[in-house]
mmCIF file of C-alpha atoms in Angstrom:
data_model
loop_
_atom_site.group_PDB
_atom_site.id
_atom_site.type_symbol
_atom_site.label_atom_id
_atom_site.label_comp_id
_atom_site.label_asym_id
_atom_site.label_seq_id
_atom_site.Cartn_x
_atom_site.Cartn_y
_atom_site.Cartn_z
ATOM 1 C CA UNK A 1 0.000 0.000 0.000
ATOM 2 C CA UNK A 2 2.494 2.221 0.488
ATOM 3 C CA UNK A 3 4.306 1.960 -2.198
ATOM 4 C CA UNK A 4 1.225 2.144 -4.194
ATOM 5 C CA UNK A 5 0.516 5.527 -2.454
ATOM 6 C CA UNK A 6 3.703 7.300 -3.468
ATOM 7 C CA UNK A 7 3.182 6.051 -7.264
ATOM 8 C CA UNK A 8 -0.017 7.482 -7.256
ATOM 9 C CA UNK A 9 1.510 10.812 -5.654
ATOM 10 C CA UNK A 10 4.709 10.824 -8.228
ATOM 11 C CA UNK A 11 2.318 10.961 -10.717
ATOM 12 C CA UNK A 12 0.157 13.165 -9.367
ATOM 13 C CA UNK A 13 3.090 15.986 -9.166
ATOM 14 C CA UNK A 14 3.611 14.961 -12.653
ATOM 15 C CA UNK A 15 0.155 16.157 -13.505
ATOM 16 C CA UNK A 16 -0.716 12.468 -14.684
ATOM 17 C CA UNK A 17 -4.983 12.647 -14.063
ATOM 18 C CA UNK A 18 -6.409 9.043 -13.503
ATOM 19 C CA UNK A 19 -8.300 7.031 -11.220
ATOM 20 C CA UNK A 20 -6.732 3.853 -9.964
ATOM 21 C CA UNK A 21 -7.350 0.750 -8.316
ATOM 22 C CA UNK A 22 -4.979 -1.539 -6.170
ATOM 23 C CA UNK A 23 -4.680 -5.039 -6.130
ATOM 24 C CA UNK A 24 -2.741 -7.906 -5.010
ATOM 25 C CA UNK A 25 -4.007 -11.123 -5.474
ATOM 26 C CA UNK A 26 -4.203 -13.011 -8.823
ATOM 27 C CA UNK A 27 -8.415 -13.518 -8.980
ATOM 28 C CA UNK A 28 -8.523 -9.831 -8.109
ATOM 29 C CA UNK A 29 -6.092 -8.930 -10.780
ATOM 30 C CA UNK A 30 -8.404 -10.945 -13.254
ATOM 31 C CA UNK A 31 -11.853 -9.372 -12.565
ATOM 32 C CA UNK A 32 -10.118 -5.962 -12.606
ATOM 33 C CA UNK A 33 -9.287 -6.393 -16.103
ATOM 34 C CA UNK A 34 -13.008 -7.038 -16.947
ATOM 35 C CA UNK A 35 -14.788 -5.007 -14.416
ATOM 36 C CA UNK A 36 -12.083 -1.904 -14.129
ATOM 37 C CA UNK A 37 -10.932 -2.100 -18.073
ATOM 38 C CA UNK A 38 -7.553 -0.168 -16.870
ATOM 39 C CA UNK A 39 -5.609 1.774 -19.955
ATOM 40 C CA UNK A 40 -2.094 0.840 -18.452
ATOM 41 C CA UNK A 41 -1.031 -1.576 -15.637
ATOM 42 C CA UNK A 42 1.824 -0.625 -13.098
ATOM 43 C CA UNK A 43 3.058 -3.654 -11.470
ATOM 44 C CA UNK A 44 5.245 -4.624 -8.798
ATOM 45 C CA UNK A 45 7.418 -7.949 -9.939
ATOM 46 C CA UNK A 46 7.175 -9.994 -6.604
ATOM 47 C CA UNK A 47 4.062 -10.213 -4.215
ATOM 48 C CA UNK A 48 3.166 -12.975 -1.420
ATOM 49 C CA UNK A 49 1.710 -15.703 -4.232
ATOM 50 C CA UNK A 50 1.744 -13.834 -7.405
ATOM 51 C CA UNK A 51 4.168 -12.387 -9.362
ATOM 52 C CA UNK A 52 4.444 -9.322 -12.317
ATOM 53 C CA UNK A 53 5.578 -11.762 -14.492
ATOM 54 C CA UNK A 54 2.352 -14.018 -14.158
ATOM 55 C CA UNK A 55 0.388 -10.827 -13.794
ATOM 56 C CA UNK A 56 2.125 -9.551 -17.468
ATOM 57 C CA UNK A 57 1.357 -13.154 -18.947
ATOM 58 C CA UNK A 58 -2.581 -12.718 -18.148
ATOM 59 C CA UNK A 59 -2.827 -9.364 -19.405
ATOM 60 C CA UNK A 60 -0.905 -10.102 -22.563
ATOM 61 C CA UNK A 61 -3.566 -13.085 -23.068
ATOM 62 C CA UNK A 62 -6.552 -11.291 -22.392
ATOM 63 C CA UNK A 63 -6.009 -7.684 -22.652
ATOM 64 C CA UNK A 64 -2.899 -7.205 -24.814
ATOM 65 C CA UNK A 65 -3.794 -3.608 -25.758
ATOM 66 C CA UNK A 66 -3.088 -2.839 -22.582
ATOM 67 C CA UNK A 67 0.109 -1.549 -21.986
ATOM 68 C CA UNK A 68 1.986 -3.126 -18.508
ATOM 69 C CA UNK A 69 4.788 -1.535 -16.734
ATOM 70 C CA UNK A 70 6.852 -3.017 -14.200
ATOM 71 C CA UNK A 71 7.655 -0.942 -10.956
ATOM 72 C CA UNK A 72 9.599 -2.913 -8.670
ATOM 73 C CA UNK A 73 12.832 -2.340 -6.033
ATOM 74 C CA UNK A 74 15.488 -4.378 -7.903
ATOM 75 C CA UNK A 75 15.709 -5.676 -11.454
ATOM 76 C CA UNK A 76 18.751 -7.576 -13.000
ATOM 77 C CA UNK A 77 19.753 -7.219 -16.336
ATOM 78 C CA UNK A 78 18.397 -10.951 -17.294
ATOM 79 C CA UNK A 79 14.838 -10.323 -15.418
ATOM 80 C CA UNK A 80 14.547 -6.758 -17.375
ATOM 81 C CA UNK A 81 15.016 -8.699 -20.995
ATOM 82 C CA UNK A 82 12.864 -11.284 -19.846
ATOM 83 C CA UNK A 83 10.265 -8.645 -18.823
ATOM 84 C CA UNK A 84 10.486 -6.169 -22.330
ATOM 85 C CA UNK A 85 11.418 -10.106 -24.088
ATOM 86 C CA UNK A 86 7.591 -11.471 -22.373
ATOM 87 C CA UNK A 87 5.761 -7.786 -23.736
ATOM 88 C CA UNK A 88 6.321 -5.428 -20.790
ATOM 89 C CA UNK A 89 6.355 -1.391 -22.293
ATOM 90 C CA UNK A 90 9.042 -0.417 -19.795
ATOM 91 C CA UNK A 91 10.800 -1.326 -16.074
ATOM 92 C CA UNK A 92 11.042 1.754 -13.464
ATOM 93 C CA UNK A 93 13.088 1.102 -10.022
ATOM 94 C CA UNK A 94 11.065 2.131 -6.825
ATOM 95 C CA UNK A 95 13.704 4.611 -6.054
ATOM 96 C CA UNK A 96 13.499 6.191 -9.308
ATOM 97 C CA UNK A 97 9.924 7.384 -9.514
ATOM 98 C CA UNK A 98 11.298 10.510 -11.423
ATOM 99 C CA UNK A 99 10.939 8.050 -14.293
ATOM 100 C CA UNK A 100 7.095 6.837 -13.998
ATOM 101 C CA UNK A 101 5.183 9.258 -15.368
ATOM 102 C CA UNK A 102 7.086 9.843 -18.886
ATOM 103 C CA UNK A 103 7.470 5.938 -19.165
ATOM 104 C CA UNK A 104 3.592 5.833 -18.374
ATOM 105 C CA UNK A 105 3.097 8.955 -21.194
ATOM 106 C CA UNK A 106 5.536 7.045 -23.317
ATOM 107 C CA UNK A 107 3.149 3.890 -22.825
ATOM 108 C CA UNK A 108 -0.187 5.129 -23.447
ATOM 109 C CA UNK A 109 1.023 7.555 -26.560
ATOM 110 C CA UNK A 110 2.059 4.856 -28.414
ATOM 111 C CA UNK A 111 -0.863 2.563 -27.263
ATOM 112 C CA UNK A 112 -3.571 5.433 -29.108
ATOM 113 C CA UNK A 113 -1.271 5.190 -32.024
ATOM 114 C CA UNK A 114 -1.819 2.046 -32.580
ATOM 115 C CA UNK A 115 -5.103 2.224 -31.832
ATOM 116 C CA UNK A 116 -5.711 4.955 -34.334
ATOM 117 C CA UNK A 117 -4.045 3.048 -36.826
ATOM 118 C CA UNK A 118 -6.170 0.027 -36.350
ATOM 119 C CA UNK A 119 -9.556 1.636 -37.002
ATOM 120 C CA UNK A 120 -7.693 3.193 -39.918
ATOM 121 C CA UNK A 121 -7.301 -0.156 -41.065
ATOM 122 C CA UNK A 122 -10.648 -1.439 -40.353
ATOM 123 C CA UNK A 123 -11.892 1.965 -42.165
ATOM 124 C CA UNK A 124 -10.040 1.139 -45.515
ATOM 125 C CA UNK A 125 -12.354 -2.327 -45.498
ATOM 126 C CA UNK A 126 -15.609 -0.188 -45.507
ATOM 127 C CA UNK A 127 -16.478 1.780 -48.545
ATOM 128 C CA UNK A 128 -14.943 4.747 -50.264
ATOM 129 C CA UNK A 129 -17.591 7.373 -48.814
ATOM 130 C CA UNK A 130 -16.921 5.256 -45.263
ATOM 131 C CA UNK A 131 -13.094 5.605 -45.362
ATOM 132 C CA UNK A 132 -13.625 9.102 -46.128
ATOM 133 C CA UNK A 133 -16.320 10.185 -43.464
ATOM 134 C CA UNK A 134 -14.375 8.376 -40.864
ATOM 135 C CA UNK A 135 -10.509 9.807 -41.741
ATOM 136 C CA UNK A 136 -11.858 12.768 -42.184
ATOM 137 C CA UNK A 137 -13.794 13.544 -38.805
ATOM 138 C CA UNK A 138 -11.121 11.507 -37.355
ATOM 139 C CA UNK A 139 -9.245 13.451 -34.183
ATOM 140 C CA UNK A 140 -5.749 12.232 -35.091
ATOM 141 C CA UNK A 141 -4.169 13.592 -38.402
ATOM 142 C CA UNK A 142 -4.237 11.280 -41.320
ATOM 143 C CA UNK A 143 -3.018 11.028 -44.505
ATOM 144 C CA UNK A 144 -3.718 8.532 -47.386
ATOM 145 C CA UNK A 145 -1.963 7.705 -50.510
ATOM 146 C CA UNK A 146 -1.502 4.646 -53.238
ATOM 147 C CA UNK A 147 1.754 4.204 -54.853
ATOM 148 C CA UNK A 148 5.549 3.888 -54.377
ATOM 149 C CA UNK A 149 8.083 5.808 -52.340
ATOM 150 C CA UNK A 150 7.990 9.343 -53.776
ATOM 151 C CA UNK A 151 5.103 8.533 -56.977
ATOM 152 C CA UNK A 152 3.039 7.897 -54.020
ATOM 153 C CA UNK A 153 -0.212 10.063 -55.106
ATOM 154 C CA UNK A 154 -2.266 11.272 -52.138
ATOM 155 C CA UNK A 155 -5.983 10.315 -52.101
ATOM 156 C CA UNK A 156 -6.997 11.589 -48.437
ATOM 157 C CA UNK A 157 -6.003 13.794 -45.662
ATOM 158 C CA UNK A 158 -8.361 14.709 -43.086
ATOM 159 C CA UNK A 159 -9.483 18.059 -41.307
ATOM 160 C CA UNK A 160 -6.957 17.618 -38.973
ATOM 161 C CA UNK A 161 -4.160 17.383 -40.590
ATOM 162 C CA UNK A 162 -4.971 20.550 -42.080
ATOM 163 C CA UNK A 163 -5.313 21.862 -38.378
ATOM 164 C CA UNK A 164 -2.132 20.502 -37.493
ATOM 165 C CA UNK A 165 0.179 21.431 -40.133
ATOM 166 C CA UNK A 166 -2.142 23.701 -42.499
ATOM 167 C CA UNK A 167 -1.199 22.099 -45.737
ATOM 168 C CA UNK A 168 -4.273 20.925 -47.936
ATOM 169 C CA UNK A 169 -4.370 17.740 -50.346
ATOM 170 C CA UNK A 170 -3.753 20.794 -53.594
ATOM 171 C CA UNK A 171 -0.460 21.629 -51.429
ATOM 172 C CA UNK A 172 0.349 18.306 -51.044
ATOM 173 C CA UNK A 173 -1.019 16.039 -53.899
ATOM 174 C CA UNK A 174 1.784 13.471 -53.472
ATOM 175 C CA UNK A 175 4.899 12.517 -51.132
ATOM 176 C CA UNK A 176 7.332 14.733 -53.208
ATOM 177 C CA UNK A 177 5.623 17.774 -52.472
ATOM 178 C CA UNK A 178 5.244 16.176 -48.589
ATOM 179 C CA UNK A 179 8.857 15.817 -48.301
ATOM 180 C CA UNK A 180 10.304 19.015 -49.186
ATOM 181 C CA UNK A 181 7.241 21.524 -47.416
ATOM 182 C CA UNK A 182 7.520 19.428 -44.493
ATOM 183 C CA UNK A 183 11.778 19.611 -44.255
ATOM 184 C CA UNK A 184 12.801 22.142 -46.296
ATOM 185 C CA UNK A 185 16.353 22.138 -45.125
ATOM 186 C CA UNK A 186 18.096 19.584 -46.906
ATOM 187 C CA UNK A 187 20.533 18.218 -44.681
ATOM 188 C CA UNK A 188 17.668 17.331 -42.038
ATOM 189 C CA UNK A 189 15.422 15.908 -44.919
ATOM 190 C CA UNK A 190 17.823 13.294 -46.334
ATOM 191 C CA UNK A 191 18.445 12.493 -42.569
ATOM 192 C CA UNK A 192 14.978 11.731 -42.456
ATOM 193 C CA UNK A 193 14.690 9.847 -45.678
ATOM 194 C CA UNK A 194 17.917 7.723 -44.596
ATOM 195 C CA UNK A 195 16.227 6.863 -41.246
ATOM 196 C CA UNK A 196 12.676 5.993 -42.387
ATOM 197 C CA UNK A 197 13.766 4.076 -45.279
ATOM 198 C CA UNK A 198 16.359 2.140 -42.489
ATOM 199 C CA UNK A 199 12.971 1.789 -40.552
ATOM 200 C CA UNK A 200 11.140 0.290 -43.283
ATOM 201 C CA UNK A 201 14.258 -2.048 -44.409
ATOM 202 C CA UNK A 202 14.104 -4.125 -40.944
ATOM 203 C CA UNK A 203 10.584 -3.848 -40.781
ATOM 204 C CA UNK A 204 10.808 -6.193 -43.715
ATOM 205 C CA UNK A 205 13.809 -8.257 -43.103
ATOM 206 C CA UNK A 206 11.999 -8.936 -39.786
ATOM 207 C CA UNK A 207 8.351 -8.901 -40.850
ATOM 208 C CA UNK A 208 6.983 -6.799 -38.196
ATOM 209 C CA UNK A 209 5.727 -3.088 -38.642
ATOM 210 C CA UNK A 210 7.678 -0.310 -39.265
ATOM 211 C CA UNK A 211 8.793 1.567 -35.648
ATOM 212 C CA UNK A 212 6.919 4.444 -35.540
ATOM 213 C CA UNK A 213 9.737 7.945 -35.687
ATOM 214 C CA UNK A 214 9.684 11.080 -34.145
ATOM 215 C CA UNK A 215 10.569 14.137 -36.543
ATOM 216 C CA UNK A 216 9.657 18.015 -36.998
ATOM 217 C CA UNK A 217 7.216 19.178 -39.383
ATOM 218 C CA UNK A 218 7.996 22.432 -40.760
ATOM 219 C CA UNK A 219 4.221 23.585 -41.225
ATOM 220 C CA UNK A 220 2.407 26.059 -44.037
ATOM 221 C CA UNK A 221 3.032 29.133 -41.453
ATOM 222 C CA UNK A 222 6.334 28.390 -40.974
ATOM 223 C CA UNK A 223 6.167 26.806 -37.276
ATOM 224 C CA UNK A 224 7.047 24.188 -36.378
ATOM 225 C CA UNK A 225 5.773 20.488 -34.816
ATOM 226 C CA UNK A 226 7.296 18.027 -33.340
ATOM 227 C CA UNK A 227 5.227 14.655 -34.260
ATOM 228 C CA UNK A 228 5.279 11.459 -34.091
ATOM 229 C CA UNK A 229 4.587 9.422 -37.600
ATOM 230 C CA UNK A 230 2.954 6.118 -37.791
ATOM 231 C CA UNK A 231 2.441 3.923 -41.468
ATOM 232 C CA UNK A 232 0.264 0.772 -42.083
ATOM 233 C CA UNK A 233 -0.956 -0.245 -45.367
ATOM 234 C CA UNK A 234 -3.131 -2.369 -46.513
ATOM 235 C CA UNK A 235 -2.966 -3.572 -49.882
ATOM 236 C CA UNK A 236 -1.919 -0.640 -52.054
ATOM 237 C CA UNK A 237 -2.606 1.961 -49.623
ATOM 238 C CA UNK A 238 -0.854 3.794 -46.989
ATOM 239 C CA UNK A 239 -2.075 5.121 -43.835
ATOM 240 C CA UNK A 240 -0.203 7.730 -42.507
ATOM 241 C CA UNK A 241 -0.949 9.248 -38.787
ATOM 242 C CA UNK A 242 0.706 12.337 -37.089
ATOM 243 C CA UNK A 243 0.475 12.511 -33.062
ATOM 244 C CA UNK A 244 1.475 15.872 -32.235
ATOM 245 C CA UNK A 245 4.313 16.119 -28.953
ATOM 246 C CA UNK A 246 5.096 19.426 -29.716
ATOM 247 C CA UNK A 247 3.596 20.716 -26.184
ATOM 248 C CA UNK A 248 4.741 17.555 -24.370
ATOM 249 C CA UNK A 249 8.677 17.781 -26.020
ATOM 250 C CA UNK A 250 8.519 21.449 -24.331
ATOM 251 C CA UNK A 251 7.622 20.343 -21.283
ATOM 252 C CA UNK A 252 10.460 17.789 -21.224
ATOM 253 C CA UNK A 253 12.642 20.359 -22.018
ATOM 254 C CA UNK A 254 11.457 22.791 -19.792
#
């Protein structure tokens, strides 16, 4: 309990808003999963009779959108890689609470990316005037195209998007155009271009999806954003989604 109380007090001061619930005992740990529906899971990795690791094994079975993250008083190397190796979003030590709340930001960030891009996907199923109502009312910024690498032609990008970075689909009818409004300097664009394509190269060698990449946007306004882009495609489509940081990099940096 009292551990639990200065978790819930670190990220308090963090300015983390939630409710919570504690518990410590496998059946309860079951029904809160059902009955509670938590968006992220902080556990400790030894209790009396049950365990983070068995607790991390049931939510990955049942629940495995939700994120876990292990907070416990001493980790060795081999438990941590067991831990990340058995699904667990992060580790923080007990006497390095400093660390919970941007792991726990960090966690449920790139938990509504993925989310976003799975009803993207489920949208492309549906019919053209469905994709279209739903990307384009849609609170995260999207963009759709069809194609390859640079001929890729842009078919779709929502209100938001234009919110976010004030381009519209005639400023940006395909990735070309995308590439040098949104880095104009040079130097940082080719960086980008080298890094995503890297991305993309091991997504394939490994045949998993392509880890998502932080970059800044240079916007129609001249701003800036600091985003975080996501791609899935289906068939000869690509999804594209932009989660905007910019106000949470400040704060890091503040």
């Amino acid at each position: 309990p009292t551990d639990a109380e200065l978790i819930v007090h670190e990220l308090r001061r963090d300015g983390v808003e939630f409710t919570s619930l504690r518990v410590d005992t496998r059946d309860a740990f079951v029904h809160a999963l059902d009955e509670f529906c938590p968006d992220i899971i902080l556990s400790d990795y030894k209790l009396p009779g049950f365990d983070g690791i068995s607790a991390l094994q049931i939510a990955q079975r049942d629940h495995p959108e939700v994120p876990v993250i292990m907070v416990t008083g001493a980790l060795s190397d081999t438990d941590a890689v067991e831990l990340i190796h058995a699904g667990a979003k992060d580790y923080v030590l007990k006497d390095r609470l400093a660390r919970l709340a941007p792991a726990v930001k960090r966690a449920l960030s790139a938990e509504q990316g993925i989310r976003a891009r799975k009803a993207a996907e489920v949208a492309l199923q549906q019919s053209e005037a469905e994709l279209r109502a739903i990307v384009e009312y849609s609170p995260v910024a999207m963009l759709v195209d069809v194609g390859i690498d640079q001929d890729e032609r842009v078919v779709l990008l929502n209100q938001q998007f234009t919110r976010l970075f004030g381009y519209s689909i005639s400023d940006v009818p395909d990735f070309r155009h995308w590439w040098t409004l949104a880095y104009p300097d040079e130097k940082y664009r080719e960086g980008v271009r080298a890094e995503w394509m890297r991305r993309v190269e091991n997504a394939v060698q490994n045949r998993t999806v392509i880890e998502p990449m932080e970059v800044t946007v240079i916007c129609k306004d001249g701003s800036s954003r600091y985003v975080r882009v996501t791609l899935a495609s289906i068939g000869s489509r690509n999804i594209i989604t932009f989660e905007d940081l910019t106000e949470q990099k400040k704060a890091e940096s503040a």
